[in-house]
Amino acid sequence: MSFEKRKLIKIVAWTFGSIIALVLLVNAVFFYLLHSKIPESLAKNDLDYSITYSDLSVSFFSNEIVLKNLVIHPLDTTAREKTGIYATIDKVKLYDVSLLNIVRTNQIKVGGFDIETPDIRLYPLKKDSVKVKDQFDKILKLEVFNMNNGNLKVYKDYAAHPFFTVANFNFKLNDIGISKQSLTDKIPFTFSDYNITADSFTFVMNRFYTITTGAFKTDFSTLKLNDIHLKPNYTEKEFLSRVNHQVDIYNVAVKEVKLDSLNWGYNKDRELFVDIASVTLDQIDARISRDKGLPPDTSFKPLYSQMLREIPFYLSVNNIAINNSNIVYKEEQDARPLYGAVSFGNFNATIQNLASGFKQTHLPDVLIDVDCLFYEVAPLHVTWNFNVLNRNDDFNIQGVLENLPANRVDKFIEPSFNVTTQGNFKELKFNYSGNNELAKGEFAIDYSELQVIFLRKDGKKNHFLSFVGNLLVKKDTDDRFKHTYVKFDRIKDKSFFNLVWKTTAQGLEHTLLVI
């Protein structure tokens, strides 16, 4: 090898060695600067929080910063009642970081920000605990934010137990922007989309009810929840000891809930809006009970059109589907069955054009269509419509019930009329129009082999009245409907369904008991 070639190789080697040494030196300098700047920045944060970690690594080659074993808590930990954020985090990783920008400006522009295995507890925040600095005039951008395998507990009113818990969640946000303006908005940052999954969550609604779920996932346009359960926080006896009037007690399970084409946020006036194309609820199992031993609740009960009209934000749901469900309602006296249970099996329904009246001047009618088995044996079809913006709360409800054993309605007519029946209701039809004041319309029934049994006050059969009554009551309608007009004034401390039932009970009275 010639002298010139050996000299060239030495020069090249020396040059590359110098470059590598320079890179290592620069990396060491940045490592030193960041080691000093990051603790300084964390120590001087304006959030009144202590933020510590066990290890910091910086790579100039890959533009990464990794912090391990972070612990975050308020500076004041001596207070008897906890406030603010408490968190432990296994690892925080920032990648595609502009290291030069960090050193020169103390501002971080990051391609990605990963938080691994956070365990977060949120307590009530003190007023002004998080301040927006007047001099904040930068725009911070983050391409991707990931929080993986986390657990969250949220506490309210300094309670010992959390009211909201999320287990093993993963959270991803894309294209995040933070500015002085965004920090004053309802959502203090902008983003393009998000994705959340979790094994379960628990939400304590109030002192009476808790909602739990199994796995769920959501993004900017969809939401799916599995194994939802709304259940009382007390046994029925304990529940009743904590109320002073009649209430419905709910125990509801839903196999799956899906929301599609979901759009939500805040408009320029900082008002919430929720727009959903479709909601699907599969396999609802609803058990509802009411104890009649307590005094009735005499407060005004608005109809559904009024309740929707008064929702204080924009809500629109194009279509709701309820599939393969079951609803059971029972009334009790001192926690013992009173009249038995009313059941609606194989319950399927669609609800169209559900909306709030918030700032609306025109809305289509809400259309409800129901098919089910009344008492698990009698097919029932109901259509119901109303308009949310109609301040008279006008509605129309129509139904057809087929092949119902007459004695199935005894639990309803016996308390009102002191009679029971036997036979078969081959078909029952009704068509009621009404409003906040009354319901009225047509009732018709086709029955066969009807017998009416009149009762004494002690509940035993009144043989004389039963004998005379059945001499006068026609046993069959001979496949023709017996029609009557009904009208019932609404009892305004009762529900819409009470109004429909009372109007139907009047139809039964007119067609079965009036000679």
PDB file of C-alpha atoms in Angstrom, residues 337-494:
ATOM      1  CA  PRO A 337     -95.926  -8.841  46.401  1.00  0.00           C
ATOM      2  CA  LEU A 338     -99.157  -6.892  46.078  1.00  0.00           C
ATOM      3  CA  TYR A 339    -100.650  -7.623  42.654  1.00  0.00           C
ATOM      4  CA  GLY A 340     -97.943  -9.723  41.045  1.00  0.00           C
ATOM      5  CA  ALA A 341     -95.633  -8.705  38.244  1.00  0.00           C
ATOM      6  CA  VAL A 342     -96.428  -7.253  34.814  1.00  0.00           C
ATOM      7  CA  SER A 343     -94.021  -8.461  32.147  1.00  0.00           C
ATOM      8  CA  PHE A 344     -93.167  -7.373  28.608  1.00  0.00           C
ATOM      9  CA  GLY A 345     -91.110 -10.178  27.062  1.00  0.00           C
ATOM     10  CA  ASN A 346     -89.303 -10.354  23.727  1.00  0.00           C
ATOM     11  CA  PHE A 347     -89.401  -6.559  23.772  1.00  0.00           C
ATOM     12  CA  ASN A 348     -88.269  -4.861  20.549  1.00  0.00           C
ATOM     13  CA  ALA A 349     -88.656  -1.169  19.815  1.00  0.00           C
ATOM     14  CA  THR A 350     -87.464   1.651  17.580  1.00  0.00           C
ATOM     15  CA  ILE A 351     -87.416   5.329  18.485  1.00  0.00           C
ATOM     16  CA  GLN A 352     -86.851   7.888  15.746  1.00  0.00           C
ATOM     17  CA  ASN A 353     -86.051  11.609  15.860  1.00  0.00           C
ATOM     18  CA  LEU A 354     -85.305  11.818  19.575  1.00  0.00           C
ATOM     19  CA  ALA A 355     -84.112  15.370  20.275  1.00  0.00           C
ATOM     20  CA  SER A 356     -83.940  18.104  22.856  1.00  0.00           C
ATOM     21  CA  GLY A 357     -85.733  21.398  22.354  1.00  0.00           C
ATOM     22  CA  PHE A 358     -82.643  23.472  23.085  1.00  0.00           C
ATOM     23  CA  LYS A 359     -82.722  26.544  20.789  1.00  0.00           C
ATOM     24  CA  GLN A 360     -84.872  24.668  18.254  1.00  0.00           C
ATOM     25  CA  THR A 361     -87.719  26.200  16.234  1.00  0.00           C
ATOM     26  CA  HIS A 362     -88.757  23.113  14.271  1.00  0.00           C
ATOM     27  CA  LEU A 363     -88.409  19.387  14.970  1.00  0.00           C
ATOM     28  CA  PRO A 364     -89.973  16.264  13.410  1.00  0.00           C
ATOM     29  CA  ASP A 365     -92.229  14.126  15.574  1.00  0.00           C
ATOM     30  CA  VAL A 366     -90.669  11.543  17.837  1.00  0.00           C
ATOM     31  CA  LEU A 367     -91.891   8.175  16.499  1.00  0.00           C
ATOM     32  CA  ILE A 368     -91.938   5.094  18.748  1.00  0.00           C
ATOM     33  CA  ASP A 369     -92.812   1.593  17.565  1.00  0.00           C
ATOM     34  CA  VAL A 370     -92.973  -1.360  19.999  1.00  0.00           C
ATOM     35  CA  ASP A 371     -93.518  -5.103  19.607  1.00  0.00           C
ATOM     36  CA  CYS A 372     -93.482  -7.416  22.603  1.00  0.00           C
ATOM     37  CA  LEU A 373     -95.258 -10.247  24.414  1.00  0.00           C
ATOM     38  CA  PHE A 374     -97.502  -9.015  27.215  1.00  0.00           C
ATOM     39  CA  TYR A 375     -97.222 -11.502  30.095  1.00  0.00           C
ATOM     40  CA  GLU A 376     -94.982 -13.569  27.797  1.00  0.00           C
ATOM     41  CA  VAL A 377     -98.045 -14.876  25.882  1.00  0.00           C
ATOM     42  CA  ALA A 378    -100.022 -12.050  24.262  1.00  0.00           C
ATOM     43  CA  PRO A 379     -98.555 -10.196  21.232  1.00  0.00           C
ATOM     44  CA  LEU A 380     -98.711  -6.425  21.756  1.00  0.00           C
ATOM     45  CA  HIS A 381     -97.953  -3.802  19.109  1.00  0.00           C
ATOM     46  CA  VAL A 382     -97.871  -0.096  20.046  1.00  0.00           C
ATOM     47  CA  THR A 383     -97.132   3.077  18.067  1.00  0.00           C
ATOM     48  CA  TRP A 384     -96.689   6.401  19.842  1.00  0.00           C
ATOM     49  CA  ASN A 385     -95.765   9.862  18.626  1.00  0.00           C
ATOM     50  CA  PHE A 386     -95.363  13.366  19.994  1.00  0.00           C
ATOM     51  CA  ASN A 387     -93.528  16.569  19.163  1.00  0.00           C
ATOM     52  CA  VAL A 388     -90.969  17.931  21.587  1.00  0.00           C
ATOM     53  CA  LEU A 389     -91.745  21.574  20.751  1.00  0.00           C
ATOM     54  CA  ASN A 390     -95.508  21.238  21.277  1.00  0.00           C
ATOM     55  CA  ARG A 391     -96.122  23.045  24.556  1.00  0.00           C
ATOM     56  CA  ASN A 392     -99.515  21.389  25.023  1.00  0.00           C
ATOM     57  CA  ASP A 393     -97.606  18.100  25.013  1.00  0.00           C
ATOM     58  CA  ASP A 394    -100.004  16.583  22.475  1.00  0.00           C
ATOM     59  CA  PHE A 395     -99.517  12.889  21.758  1.00  0.00           C
ATOM     60  CA  ASN A 396    -101.134   9.933  20.047  1.00  0.00           C
ATOM     61  CA  ILE A 397    -100.730   6.334  21.111  1.00  0.00           C
ATOM     62  CA  GLN A 398    -102.304   3.296  19.452  1.00  0.00           C
ATOM     63  CA  GLY A 399    -102.082  -0.389  20.265  1.00  0.00           C
ATOM     64  CA  VAL A 400    -103.303  -3.880  19.447  1.00  0.00           C
ATOM     65  CA  LEU A 401    -103.192  -6.750  21.975  1.00  0.00           C
ATOM     66  CA  GLU A 402    -104.067 -10.319  20.968  1.00  0.00           C
ATOM     67  CA  ASN A 403    -105.004 -13.562  22.750  1.00  0.00           C
ATOM     68  CA  LEU A 404    -104.683 -12.514  26.367  1.00  0.00           C
ATOM     69  CA  PRO A 405    -106.238 -14.704  29.092  1.00  0.00           C
ATOM     70  CA  ALA A 406    -108.717 -12.418  30.848  1.00  0.00           C
ATOM     71  CA  ASN A 407    -107.511 -13.290  34.345  1.00  0.00           C
ATOM     72  CA  ARG A 408    -104.100 -11.744  33.530  1.00  0.00           C
ATOM     73  CA  VAL A 409    -105.597  -8.260  33.971  1.00  0.00           C
ATOM     74  CA  ASP A 410    -107.233  -9.050  37.334  1.00  0.00           C
ATOM     75  CA  LYS A 411    -104.366  -7.484  39.230  1.00  0.00           C
ATOM     76  CA  PHE A 412    -105.272  -4.183  37.544  1.00  0.00           C
ATOM     77  CA  ILE A 413    -109.061  -4.174  37.598  1.00  0.00           C
ATOM     78  CA  GLU A 414    -109.578  -5.848  40.982  1.00  0.00           C
ATOM     79  CA  PRO A 415    -108.254  -2.920  43.091  1.00  0.00           C
ATOM     80  CA  SER A 416    -110.326  -0.405  41.078  1.00  0.00           C
ATOM     81  CA  PHE A 417    -113.567  -2.310  40.480  1.00  0.00           C
ATOM     82  CA  ASN A 418    -113.513  -5.181  42.993  1.00  0.00           C
ATOM     83  CA  VAL A 419    -114.045  -7.780  40.282  1.00  0.00           C
ATOM     84  CA  THR A 420    -112.065 -10.536  38.567  1.00  0.00           C
ATOM     85  CA  THR A 421    -112.611 -12.069  35.144  1.00  0.00           C
ATOM     86  CA  GLN A 422    -112.258 -15.354  33.313  1.00  0.00           C
ATOM     87  CA  GLY A 423    -112.235 -16.029  29.599  1.00  0.00           C
ATOM     88  CA  ASN A 424    -110.093 -14.871  26.682  1.00  0.00           C
ATOM     89  CA  PHE A 425    -109.482 -11.426  25.197  1.00  0.00           C
ATOM     90  CA  LYS A 426    -109.103 -12.366  21.543  1.00  0.00           C
ATOM     91  CA  GLU A 427    -108.162  -8.833  20.503  1.00  0.00           C
ATOM     92  CA  LEU A 428    -108.044  -5.470  22.248  1.00  0.00           C
ATOM     93  CA  LYS A 429    -107.482  -2.210  20.353  1.00  0.00           C
ATOM     94  CA  PHE A 430    -107.070   1.392  21.480  1.00  0.00           C
ATOM     95  CA  ASN A 431    -106.341   4.732  19.858  1.00  0.00           C
ATOM     96  CA  TYR A 432    -105.851   7.633  22.271  1.00  0.00           C
ATOM     97  CA  SER A 433    -104.951  11.235  21.658  1.00  0.00           C
ATOM     98  CA  GLY A 434    -104.067  13.438  24.580  1.00  0.00           C
ATOM     99  CA  ASN A 435    -101.973  16.147  26.134  1.00  0.00           C
ATOM    100  CA  ASN A 436    -100.899  17.373  29.535  1.00  0.00           C
ATOM    101  CA  GLU A 437    -104.555  17.537  30.645  1.00  0.00           C
ATOM    102  CA  LEU A 438    -106.250  14.336  29.459  1.00  0.00           C
ATOM    103  CA  ALA A 439    -106.364  11.328  27.162  1.00  0.00           C
ATOM    104  CA  LYS A 440    -109.359  10.353  25.042  1.00  0.00           C
ATOM    105  CA  GLY A 441    -110.234   8.127  22.132  1.00  0.00           C
ATOM    106  CA  GLU A 442    -111.523   4.755  20.990  1.00  0.00           C
ATOM    107  CA  PHE A 443    -111.339   1.443  22.822  1.00  0.00           C
ATOM    108  CA  ALA A 444    -112.548  -1.872  21.362  1.00  0.00           C
ATOM    109  CA  ILE A 445    -112.437  -5.500  22.478  1.00  0.00           C
ATOM    110  CA  ASP A 446    -113.299  -8.908  21.050  1.00  0.00           C
ATOM    111  CA  TYR A 447    -113.623 -11.600  23.723  1.00  0.00           C
ATOM    112  CA  SER A 448    -114.971 -15.112  24.292  1.00  0.00           C
ATOM    113  CA  GLU A 449    -116.194 -17.231  27.234  1.00  0.00           C
ATOM    114  CA  LEU A 450    -116.207 -14.212  29.524  1.00  0.00           C
ATOM    115  CA  GLN A 451    -117.225 -14.530  33.154  1.00  0.00           C
ATOM    116  CA  VAL A 452    -117.198 -11.666  35.643  1.00  0.00           C
ATOM    117  CA  ILE A 453    -116.743 -12.481  39.342  1.00  0.00           C
ATOM    118  CA  PHE A 454    -117.799  -9.766  41.783  1.00  0.00           C
ATOM    119  CA  LEU A 455    -116.014  -9.712  45.126  1.00  0.00           C
ATOM    120  CA  ARG A 456    -116.967  -8.722  48.645  1.00  0.00           C
ATOM    121  CA  LYS A 457    -114.848  -6.285  50.633  1.00  0.00           C
ATOM    122  CA  ASP A 458    -112.978  -9.191  52.232  1.00  0.00           C
ATOM    123  CA  GLY A 459    -111.942 -10.396  48.752  1.00  0.00           C
ATOM    124  CA  LYS A 460    -114.222 -13.438  48.682  1.00  0.00           C
ATOM    125  CA  LYS A 461    -116.681 -14.082  45.857  1.00  0.00           C
ATOM    126  CA  ASN A 462    -120.057 -12.300  46.027  1.00  0.00           C
ATOM    127  CA  HIS A 463    -122.173 -15.136  44.674  1.00  0.00           C
ATOM    128  CA  PHE A 464    -125.377 -13.154  44.219  1.00  0.00           C
ATOM    129  CA  LEU A 465    -123.846 -10.233  42.271  1.00  0.00           C
ATOM    130  CA  SER A 466    -121.725 -12.647  40.224  1.00  0.00           C
ATOM    131  CA  PHE A 467    -124.823 -14.704  39.315  1.00  0.00           C
ATOM    132  CA  VAL A 468    -126.877 -11.650  38.340  1.00  0.00           C
ATOM    133  CA  GLY A 469    -123.970 -10.002  36.533  1.00  0.00           C
ATOM    134  CA  ASN A 470    -123.214 -13.016  34.374  1.00  0.00           C
ATOM    135  CA  LEU A 471    -126.867 -13.339  33.412  1.00  0.00           C
ATOM    136  CA  LEU A 472    -126.673  -9.820  31.977  1.00  0.00           C
ATOM    137  CA  VAL A 473    -123.128  -9.744  30.570  1.00  0.00           C
ATOM    138  CA  LYS A 474    -122.808 -11.237  27.102  1.00  0.00           C
ATOM    139  CA  LYS A 475    -120.442 -14.226  27.213  1.00  0.00           C
ATOM    140  CA  ASP A 476    -119.029 -13.723  23.693  1.00  0.00           C
ATOM    141  CA  THR A 477    -118.791 -10.865  21.212  1.00  0.00           C
ATOM    142  CA  ASP A 478    -119.189 -13.363  18.330  1.00  0.00           C
ATOM    143  CA  ASP A 479    -116.007 -12.220  16.605  1.00  0.00           C
ATOM    144  CA  ARG A 480    -117.192  -8.616  16.554  1.00  0.00           C
ATOM    145  CA  PHE A 481    -115.621  -5.760  18.445  1.00  0.00           C
ATOM    146  CA  LYS A 482    -117.397  -4.083  21.304  1.00  0.00           C
ATOM    147  CA  HIS A 483    -116.541  -0.373  21.028  1.00  0.00           C
ATOM    148  CA  THR A 484    -116.602   2.453  23.509  1.00  0.00           C
ATOM    149  CA  TYR A 485    -115.357   6.039  23.748  1.00  0.00           C
ATOM    150  CA  VAL A 486    -113.094   6.794  26.696  1.00  0.00           C
ATOM    151  CA  LYS A 487    -111.831   9.971  28.305  1.00  0.00           C
ATOM    152  CA  PHE A 488    -109.665  10.313  31.381  1.00  0.00           C
ATOM    153  CA  ASP A 489    -108.381  13.480  33.036  1.00  0.00           C
ATOM    154  CA  ARG A 490    -104.692  13.264  33.721  1.00  0.00           C
ATOM    155  CA  ILE A 491    -103.541  12.961  37.341  1.00  0.00           C
ATOM    156  CA  LYS A 492    -100.509  15.205  37.110  1.00  0.00           C
ATOM    157  CA  ASP A 493     -98.541  13.623  39.904  1.00  0.00           C
ATOM    158  CA  LYS A 494     -98.689  10.332  37.961  1.00  0.00           C
TER     159      LYS A 494
END
